Short mmCIF file of C-alpha atoms and ligand atoms in Angstrom, two decimals:
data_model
loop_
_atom_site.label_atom_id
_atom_site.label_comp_id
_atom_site.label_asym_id
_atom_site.label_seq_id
_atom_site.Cartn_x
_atom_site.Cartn_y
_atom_site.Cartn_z
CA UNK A 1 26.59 2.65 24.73
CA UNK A 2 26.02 -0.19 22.55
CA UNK A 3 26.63 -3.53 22.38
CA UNK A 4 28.14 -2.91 18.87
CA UNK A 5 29.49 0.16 19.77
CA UNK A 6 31.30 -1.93 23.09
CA UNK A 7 32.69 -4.96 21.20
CA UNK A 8 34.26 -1.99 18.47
CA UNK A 9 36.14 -0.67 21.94
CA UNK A 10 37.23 -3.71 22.42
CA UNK A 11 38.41 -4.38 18.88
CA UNK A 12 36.56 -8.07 19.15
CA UNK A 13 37.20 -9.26 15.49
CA UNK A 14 33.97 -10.98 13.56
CA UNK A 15 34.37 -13.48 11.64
CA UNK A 16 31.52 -14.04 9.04
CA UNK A 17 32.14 -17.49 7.29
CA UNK A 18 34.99 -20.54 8.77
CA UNK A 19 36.63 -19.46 5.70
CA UNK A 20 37.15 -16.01 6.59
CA UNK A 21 38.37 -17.49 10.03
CA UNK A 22 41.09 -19.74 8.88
CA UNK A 23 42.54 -17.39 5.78
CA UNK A 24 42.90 -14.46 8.50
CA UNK A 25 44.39 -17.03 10.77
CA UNK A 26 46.99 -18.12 8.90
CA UNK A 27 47.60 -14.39 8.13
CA UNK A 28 48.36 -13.74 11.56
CA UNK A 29 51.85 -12.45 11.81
CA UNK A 30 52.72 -15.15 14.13
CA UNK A 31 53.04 -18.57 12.47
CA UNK A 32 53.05 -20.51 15.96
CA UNK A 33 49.22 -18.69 16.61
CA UNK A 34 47.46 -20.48 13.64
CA UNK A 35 49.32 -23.70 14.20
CA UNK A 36 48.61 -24.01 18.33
CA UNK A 37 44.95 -23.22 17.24
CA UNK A 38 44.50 -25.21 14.86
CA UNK A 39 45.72 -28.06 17.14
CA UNK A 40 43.33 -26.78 19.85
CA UNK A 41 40.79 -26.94 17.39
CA UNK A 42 40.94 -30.47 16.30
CA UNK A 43 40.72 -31.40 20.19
CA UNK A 44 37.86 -29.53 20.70
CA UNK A 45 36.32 -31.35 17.90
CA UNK A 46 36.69 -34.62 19.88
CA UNK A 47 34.88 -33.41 22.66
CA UNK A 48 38.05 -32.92 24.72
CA UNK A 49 37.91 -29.52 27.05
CA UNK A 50 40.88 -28.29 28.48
CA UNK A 51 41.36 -25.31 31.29
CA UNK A 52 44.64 -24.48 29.36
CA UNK A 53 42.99 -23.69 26.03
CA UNK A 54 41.80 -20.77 27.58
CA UNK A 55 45.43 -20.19 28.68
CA UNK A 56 46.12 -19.64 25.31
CA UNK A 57 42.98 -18.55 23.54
CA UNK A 58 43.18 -15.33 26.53
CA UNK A 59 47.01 -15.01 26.97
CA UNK A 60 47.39 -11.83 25.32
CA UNK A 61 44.92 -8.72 24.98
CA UNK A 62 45.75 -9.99 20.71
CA UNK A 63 44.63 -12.79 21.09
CA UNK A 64 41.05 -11.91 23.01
CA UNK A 65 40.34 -9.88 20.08
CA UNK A 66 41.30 -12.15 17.42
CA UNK A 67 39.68 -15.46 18.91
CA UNK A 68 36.86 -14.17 21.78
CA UNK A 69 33.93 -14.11 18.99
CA UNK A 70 35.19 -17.46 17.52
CA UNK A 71 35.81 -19.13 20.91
CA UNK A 72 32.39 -17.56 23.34
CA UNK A 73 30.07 -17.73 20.39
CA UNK A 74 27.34 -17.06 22.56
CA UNK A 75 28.96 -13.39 23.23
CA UNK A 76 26.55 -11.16 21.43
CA UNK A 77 23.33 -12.83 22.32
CA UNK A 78 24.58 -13.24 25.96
CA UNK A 79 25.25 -9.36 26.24
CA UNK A 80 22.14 -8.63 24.29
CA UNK A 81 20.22 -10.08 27.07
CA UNK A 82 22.20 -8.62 29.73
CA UNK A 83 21.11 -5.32 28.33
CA UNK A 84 17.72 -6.11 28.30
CA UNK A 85 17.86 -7.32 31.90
CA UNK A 86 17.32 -5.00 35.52
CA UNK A 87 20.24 -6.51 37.61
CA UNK A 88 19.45 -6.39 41.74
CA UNK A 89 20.74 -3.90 43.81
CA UNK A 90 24.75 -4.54 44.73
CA UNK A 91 28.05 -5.69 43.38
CA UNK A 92 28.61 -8.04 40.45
CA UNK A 93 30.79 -11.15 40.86
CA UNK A 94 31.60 -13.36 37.96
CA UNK A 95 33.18 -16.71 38.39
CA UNK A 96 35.46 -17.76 35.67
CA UNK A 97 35.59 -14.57 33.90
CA UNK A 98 38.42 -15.33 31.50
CA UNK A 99 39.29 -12.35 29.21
CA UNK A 100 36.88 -10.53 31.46
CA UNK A 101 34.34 -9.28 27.81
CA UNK A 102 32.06 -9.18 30.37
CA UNK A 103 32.83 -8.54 33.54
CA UNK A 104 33.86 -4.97 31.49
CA UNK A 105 30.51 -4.75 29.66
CA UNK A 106 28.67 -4.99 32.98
CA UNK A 107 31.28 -2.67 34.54
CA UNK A 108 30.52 -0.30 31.78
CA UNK A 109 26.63 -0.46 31.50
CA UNK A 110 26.50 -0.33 35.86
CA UNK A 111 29.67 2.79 37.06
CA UNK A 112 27.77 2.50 40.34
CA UNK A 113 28.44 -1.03 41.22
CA UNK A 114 31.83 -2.72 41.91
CA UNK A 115 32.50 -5.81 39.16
CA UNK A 116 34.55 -8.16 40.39
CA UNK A 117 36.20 -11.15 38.02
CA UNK A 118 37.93 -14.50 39.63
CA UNK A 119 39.50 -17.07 37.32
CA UNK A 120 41.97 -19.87 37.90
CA UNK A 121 44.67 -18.49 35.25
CA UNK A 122 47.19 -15.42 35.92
CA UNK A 123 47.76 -14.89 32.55
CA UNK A 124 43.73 -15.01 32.00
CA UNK A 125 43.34 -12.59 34.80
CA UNK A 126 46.27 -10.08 33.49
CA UNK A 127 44.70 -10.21 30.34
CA UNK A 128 40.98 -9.15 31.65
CA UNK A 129 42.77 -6.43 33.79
CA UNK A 130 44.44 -4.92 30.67
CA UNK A 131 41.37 -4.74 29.05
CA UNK A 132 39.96 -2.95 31.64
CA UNK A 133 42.77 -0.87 31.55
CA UNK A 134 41.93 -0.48 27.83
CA UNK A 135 38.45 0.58 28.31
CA UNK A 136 39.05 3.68 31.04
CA UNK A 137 37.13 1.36 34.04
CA UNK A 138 37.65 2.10 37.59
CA UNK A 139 34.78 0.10 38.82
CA UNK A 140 36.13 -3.50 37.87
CA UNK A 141 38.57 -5.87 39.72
CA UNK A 142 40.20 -9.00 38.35
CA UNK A 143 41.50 -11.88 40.91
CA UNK A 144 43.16 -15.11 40.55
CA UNK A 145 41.98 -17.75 42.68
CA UNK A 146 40.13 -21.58 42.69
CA UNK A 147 36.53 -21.46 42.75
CA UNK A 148 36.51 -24.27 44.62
CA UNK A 149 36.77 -23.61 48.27
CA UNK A 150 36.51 -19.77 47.48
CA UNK A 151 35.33 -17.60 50.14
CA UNK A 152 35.37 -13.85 49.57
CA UNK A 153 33.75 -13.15 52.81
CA UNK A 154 31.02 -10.66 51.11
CA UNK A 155 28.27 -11.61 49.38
CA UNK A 156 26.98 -10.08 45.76
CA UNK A 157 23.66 -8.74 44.28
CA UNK A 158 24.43 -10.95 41.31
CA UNK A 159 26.85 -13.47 40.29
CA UNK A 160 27.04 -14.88 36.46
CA UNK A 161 28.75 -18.16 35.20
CA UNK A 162 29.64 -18.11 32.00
CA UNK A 163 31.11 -21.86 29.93
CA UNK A 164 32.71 -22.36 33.03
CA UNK A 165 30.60 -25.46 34.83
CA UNK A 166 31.93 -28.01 31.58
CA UNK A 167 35.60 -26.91 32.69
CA UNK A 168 35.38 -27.71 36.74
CA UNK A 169 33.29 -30.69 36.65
CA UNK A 170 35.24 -33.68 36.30
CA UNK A 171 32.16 -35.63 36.99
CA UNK A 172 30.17 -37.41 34.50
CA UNK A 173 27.51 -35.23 32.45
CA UNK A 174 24.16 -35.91 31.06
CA UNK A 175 22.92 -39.47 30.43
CA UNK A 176 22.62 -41.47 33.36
CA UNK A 177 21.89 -44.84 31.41
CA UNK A 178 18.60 -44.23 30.80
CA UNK A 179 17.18 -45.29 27.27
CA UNK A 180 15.02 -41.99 27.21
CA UNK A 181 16.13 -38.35 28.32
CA UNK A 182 12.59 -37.93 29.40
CA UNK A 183 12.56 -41.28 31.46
CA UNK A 184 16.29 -39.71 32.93
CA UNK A 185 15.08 -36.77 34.15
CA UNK A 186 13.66 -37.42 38.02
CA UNK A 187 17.34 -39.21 38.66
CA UNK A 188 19.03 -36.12 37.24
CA UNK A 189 17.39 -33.52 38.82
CA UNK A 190 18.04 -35.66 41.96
CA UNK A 191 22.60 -34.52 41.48
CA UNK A 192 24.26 -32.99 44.86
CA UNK A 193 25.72 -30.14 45.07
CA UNK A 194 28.95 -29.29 43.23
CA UNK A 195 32.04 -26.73 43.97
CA UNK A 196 30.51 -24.19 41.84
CA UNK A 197 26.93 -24.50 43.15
CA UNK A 198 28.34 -24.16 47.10
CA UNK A 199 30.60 -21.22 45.68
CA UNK A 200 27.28 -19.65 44.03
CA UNK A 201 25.22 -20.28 47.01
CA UNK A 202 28.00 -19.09 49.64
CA UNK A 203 28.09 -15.18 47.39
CA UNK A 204 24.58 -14.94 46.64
CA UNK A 205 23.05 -11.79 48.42
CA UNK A 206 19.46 -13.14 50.17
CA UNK A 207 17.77 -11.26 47.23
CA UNK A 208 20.16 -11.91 45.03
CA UNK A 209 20.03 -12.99 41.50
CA UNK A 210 22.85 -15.81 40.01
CA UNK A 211 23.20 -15.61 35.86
CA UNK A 212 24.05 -19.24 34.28
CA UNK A 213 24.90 -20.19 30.75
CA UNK A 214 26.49 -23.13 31.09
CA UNK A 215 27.55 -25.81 28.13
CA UNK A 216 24.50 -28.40 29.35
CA UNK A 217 24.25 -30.34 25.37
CA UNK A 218 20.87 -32.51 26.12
CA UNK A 219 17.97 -31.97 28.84
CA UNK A 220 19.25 -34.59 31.05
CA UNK A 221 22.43 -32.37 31.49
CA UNK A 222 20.47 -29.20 32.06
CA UNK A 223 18.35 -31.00 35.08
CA UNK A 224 21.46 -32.19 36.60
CA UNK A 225 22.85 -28.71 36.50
CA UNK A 226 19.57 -27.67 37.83
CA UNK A 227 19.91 -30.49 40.39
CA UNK A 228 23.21 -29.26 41.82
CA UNK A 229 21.58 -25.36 42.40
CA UNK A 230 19.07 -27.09 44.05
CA UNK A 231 20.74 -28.77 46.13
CA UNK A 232 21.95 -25.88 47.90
CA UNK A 233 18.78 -23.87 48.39
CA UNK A 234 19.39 -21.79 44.81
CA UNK A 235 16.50 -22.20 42.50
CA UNK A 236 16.03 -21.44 38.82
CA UNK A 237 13.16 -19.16 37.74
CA UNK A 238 12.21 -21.19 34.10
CA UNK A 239 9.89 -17.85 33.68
CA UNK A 240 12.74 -15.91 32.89
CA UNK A 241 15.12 -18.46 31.93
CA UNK A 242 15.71 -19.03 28.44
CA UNK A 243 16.90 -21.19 25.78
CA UNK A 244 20.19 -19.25 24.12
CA UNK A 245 20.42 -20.01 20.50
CA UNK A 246 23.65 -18.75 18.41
CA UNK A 247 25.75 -19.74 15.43
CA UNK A 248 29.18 -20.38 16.10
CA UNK A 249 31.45 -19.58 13.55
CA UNK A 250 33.19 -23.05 13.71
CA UNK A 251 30.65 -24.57 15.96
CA UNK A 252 27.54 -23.81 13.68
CA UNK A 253 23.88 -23.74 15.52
CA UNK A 254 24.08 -24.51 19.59
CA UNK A 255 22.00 -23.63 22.76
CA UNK A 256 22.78 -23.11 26.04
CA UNK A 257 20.15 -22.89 28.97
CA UNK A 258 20.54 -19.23 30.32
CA UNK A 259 19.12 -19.81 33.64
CA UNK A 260 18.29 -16.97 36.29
CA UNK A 261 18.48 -18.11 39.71
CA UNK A 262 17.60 -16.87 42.86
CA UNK A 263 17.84 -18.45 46.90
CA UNK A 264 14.40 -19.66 47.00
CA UNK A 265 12.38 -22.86 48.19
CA UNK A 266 10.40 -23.85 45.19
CA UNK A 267 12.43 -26.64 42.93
CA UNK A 268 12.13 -27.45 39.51
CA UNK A 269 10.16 -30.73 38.75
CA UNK A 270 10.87 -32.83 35.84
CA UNK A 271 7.32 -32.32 33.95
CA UNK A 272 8.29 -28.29 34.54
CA UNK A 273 11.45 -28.45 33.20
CA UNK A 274 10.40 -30.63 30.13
CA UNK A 275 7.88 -28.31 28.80
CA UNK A 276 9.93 -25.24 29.66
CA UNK A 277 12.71 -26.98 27.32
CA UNK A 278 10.12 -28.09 24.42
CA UNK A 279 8.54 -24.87 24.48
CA UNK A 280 11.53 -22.51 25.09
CA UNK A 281 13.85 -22.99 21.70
CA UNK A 282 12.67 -23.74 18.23
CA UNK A 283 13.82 -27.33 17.49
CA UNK A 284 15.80 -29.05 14.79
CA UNK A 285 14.80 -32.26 13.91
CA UNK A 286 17.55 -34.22 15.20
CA UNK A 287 16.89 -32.99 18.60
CA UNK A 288 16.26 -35.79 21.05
CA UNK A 289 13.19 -34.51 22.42
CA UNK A 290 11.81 -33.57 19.14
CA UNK A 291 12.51 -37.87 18.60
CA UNK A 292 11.07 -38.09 21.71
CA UNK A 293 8.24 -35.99 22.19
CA UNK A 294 6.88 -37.66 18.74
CA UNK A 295 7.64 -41.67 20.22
CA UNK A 296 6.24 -40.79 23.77
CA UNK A 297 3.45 -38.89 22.47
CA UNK A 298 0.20 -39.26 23.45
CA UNK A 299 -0.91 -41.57 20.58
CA UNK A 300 -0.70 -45.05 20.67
CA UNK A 301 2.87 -46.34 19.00
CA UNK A 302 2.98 -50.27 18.98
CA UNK A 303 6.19 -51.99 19.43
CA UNK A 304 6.40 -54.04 16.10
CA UNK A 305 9.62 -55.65 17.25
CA UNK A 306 12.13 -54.41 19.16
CA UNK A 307 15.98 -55.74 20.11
CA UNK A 308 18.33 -54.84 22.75
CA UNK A 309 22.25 -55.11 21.90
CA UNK A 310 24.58 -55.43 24.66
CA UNK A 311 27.86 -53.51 23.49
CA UNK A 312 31.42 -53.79 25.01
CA UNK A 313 33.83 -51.52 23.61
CA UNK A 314 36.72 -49.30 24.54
CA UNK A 315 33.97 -47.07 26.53
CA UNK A 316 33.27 -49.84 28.72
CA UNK A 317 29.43 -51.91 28.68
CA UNK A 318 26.58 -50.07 27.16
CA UNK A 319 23.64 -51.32 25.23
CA UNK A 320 21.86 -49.90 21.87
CA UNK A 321 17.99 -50.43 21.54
CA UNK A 322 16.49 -50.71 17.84
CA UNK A 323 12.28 -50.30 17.61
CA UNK A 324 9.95 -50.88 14.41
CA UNK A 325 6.79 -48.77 16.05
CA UNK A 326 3.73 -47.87 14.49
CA UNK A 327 0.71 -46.01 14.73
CA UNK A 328 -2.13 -45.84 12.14
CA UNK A 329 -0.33 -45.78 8.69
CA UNK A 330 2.47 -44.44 10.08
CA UNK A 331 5.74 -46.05 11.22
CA UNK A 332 9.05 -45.39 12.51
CA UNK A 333 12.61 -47.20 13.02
CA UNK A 334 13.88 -45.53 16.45
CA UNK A 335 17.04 -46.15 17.58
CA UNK A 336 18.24 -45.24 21.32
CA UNK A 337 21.53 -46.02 23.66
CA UNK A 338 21.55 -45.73 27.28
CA UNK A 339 24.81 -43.39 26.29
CA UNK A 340 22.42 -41.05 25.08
CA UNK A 341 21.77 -40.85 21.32
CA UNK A 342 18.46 -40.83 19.92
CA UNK A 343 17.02 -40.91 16.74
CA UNK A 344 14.37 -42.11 14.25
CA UNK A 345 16.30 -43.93 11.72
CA UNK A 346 13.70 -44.22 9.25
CA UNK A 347 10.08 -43.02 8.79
CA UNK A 348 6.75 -43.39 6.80
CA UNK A 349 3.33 -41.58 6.70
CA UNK A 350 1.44 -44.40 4.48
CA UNK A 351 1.59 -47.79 4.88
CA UNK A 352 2.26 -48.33 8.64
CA UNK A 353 5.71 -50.66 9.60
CA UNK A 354 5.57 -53.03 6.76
CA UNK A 355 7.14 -50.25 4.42
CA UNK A 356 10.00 -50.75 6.51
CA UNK A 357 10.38 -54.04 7.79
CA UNK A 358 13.15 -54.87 5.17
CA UNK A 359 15.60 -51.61 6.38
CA UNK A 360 14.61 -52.74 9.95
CA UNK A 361 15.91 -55.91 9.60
CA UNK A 362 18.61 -55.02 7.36
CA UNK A 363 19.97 -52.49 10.59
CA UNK A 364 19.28 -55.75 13.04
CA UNK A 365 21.58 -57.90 11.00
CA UNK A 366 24.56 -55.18 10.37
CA UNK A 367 24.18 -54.74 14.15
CA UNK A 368 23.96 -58.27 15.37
CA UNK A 369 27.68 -58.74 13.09
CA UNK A 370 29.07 -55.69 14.83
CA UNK A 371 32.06 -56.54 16.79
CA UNK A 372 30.98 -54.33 19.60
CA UNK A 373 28.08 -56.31 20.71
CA UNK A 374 28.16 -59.13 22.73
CA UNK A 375 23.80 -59.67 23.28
CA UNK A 376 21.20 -60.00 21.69
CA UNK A 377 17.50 -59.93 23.04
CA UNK A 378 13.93 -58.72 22.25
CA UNK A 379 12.31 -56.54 24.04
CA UNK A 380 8.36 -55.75 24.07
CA UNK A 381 7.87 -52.34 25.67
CA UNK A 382 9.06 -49.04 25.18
C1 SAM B 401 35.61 -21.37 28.75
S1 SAM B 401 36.31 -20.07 29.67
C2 SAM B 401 35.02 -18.90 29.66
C3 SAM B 401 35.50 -17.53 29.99
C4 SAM B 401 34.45 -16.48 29.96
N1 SAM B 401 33.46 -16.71 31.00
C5 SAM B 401 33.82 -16.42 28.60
O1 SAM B 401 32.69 -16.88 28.43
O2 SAM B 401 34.45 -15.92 27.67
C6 SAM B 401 36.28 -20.69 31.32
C7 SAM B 401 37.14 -19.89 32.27
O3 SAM B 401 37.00 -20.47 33.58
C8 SAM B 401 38.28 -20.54 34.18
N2 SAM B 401 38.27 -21.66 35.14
C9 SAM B 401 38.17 -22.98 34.86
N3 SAM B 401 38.20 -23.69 35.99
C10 SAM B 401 38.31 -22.80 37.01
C11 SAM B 401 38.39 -22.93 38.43
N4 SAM B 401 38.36 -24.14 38.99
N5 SAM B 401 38.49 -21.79 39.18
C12 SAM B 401 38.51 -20.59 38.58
N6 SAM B 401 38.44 -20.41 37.24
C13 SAM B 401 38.34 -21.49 36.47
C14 SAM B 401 39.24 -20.77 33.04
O4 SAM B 401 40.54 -20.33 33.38
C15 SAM B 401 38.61 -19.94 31.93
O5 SAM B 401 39.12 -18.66 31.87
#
């Protein structure tokens, strides 16, 4: 069967504008649907994740079909490549399985193996075993339990992880202070272990194979993720790994590392992991290695001038760094925070830095006045 065929059976609804989204929303014959959304919406917009949105998003076999597209964008690409893919011998096992989409589509495509689903939320777990239910499979079993501290006492062939790492870490993610993601990445592929990577490690058959697609937003994230497998002996294969791209209907364009993991010795270095992530997606400008891979290239950028702003704000100390760099006749305004954004602010083929000394002094002055910052000093390097 499928994948089309498979998301019909489940009566997944697809969405194709934010338009079409919100109109059939507020359609919905419940009033109270459209307006909790909509509120779980806006949060998610600030950057705040919350266990309990799934608790609503999956409460109800309805709701799985109306919002499972709009909230897993990554759905169609991520069963796409589970097609494609030649599982190992023995049982599934997927942590966090949610509305259990698929847990059932694995269930489905392998009638020989056993599927089993574990997630935190009863009402998350009923709904994956209705759907089950739904679909005529015998072969699939949904439990509720913590991830942490599980022990199932068998071990699986494979195990996937699907947007569940963002939800169980309460740790900090991604930058570690560092000014560049590149300079970050020895430190973050240095992280210890984590609940989920000792739960993954604990399940994995000896030849087994562990499926990740985790939310990691910037390369320092991803080798801290990688870090943590590592850390307990599991080791992603960046041969077969890939960079998932997808357009969320609300979210627009994202990736997410899909990374294919197996018990093995050999560990991920930082120059390994760099190239695999410049070569392995197509990026967009404002991506901060495309910034990067340009500033830290192999040609010889001069530091024109360059100030460091020490910044206290509601987020506690940070500091912003502003550089006029040039090479030949071309030049560049880069701007960089040890929180982690990165970008050229302004740029010129001809000419060299003096074309834009003025908007590089202009951005010094409207930062110096900022209330935010408390320093100012030059710097000399990059
Ligand atoms: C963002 S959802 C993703 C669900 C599904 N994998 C998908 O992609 O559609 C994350 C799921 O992990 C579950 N979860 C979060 N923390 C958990 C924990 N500590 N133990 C077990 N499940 C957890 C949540 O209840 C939720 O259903």
């Amino acid at each position: 069967m499928g994948i089309s065929e498979f998301l019909d059976n489940v009566e997944i609804a697809h969405f194709e504008s934010s338009e079409e989204f919100w109109e059939r929303l507020h359609g919905l014959p419940n009033k109270d649907v459209a307006v909790i959304a909509r509120t779980i919406f806006q949060d998610r917009q600030s950057g705040r994740v919350n266990p309990l949105h799934s608790a609503f998003f999956f409460e109800s076999l309805e709701n799985t079909q109306f919002f499972h597209n709009v909230v897993s964008p990554y759905l169609t690409v991520l069963l796409q490549e589970l097609d494609t893919m030649q599982l190992p011998a023995g049982d599934i096992l997927e942590l966090g399985s949610g509305a259990g989409v698929v847990a059932c589509f694995l269930a489905q495509k392998y009638p020989e193996k056993t599927v089993v689903g574990v997630d935190l939320l009863p009402v998350v777990v009923q709904t994956a075993q209705k759907l089950a239910q739904l679909l005529g499979l015998s072969n699939i079993e949904f439990h509720q339990a913590e991830i942490a501290g599980l022990h199932l006492e068998k071990t699986f062939g494979c195990i996937l992880s699907v947007a569940l790492r963002e939800e169980m870490s309460s740790g900090r993610q991604g930058s570690f202070g560092y000014f560049s993601a590149i300079a970050e990445l020895p430190q973050a592929l240095t992280a210890v272990s984590s609940p989920l990577s000792q739960c993954v490690a604990e399940h994995l058959a000896a030849d087994g194979l562990y499926i990740s697609l985790e939310r990691c937003h910037d390369v320092a994230s991803i080798a801290s993720w990688v870090g943590e497998l590592q850390s307990v002996g599991v080791s992603p294969d960046l041969e077969s790994s890939t960079m998932l791209v997808f357009s969320g209907v609300l979210t627009g364009p994202e990736k997410m590392p899909l990374l294919l993991s197996t018990h093995a010795d050999a560990r991920v270095d930082a120059e390994s992991l760099l190239q695999w992530r410049m070569n392995g997606s197509n990026e967009t400008q404002s991506d901060e290695l495309a910034v990067e891979s340009r500033v830290y290239s192999q040609r010889a950028w001069r530091v024109v001038k360059a100030m460091e702003f020490g910044i206290r704000d509601e987020l506690g100390d940070a500091a912003a760094r502003v550089y006029l760099l040039e090479c030949d006749r071309e030049g560049l305004v880069y701007f960089t925070t040890n929180r982690g954004a990165r970008e050229i602010v302004f740029e010129t083929s001809f000419g060299g830095a003096q074309i834009l000394s003025n908007k590089f002094e202009h951005m010094l002055g409207e930062l110096t006045y900022n209330p935010s910052v408390v320093d100012v000093r030059s710097i000399t390097s990059l």
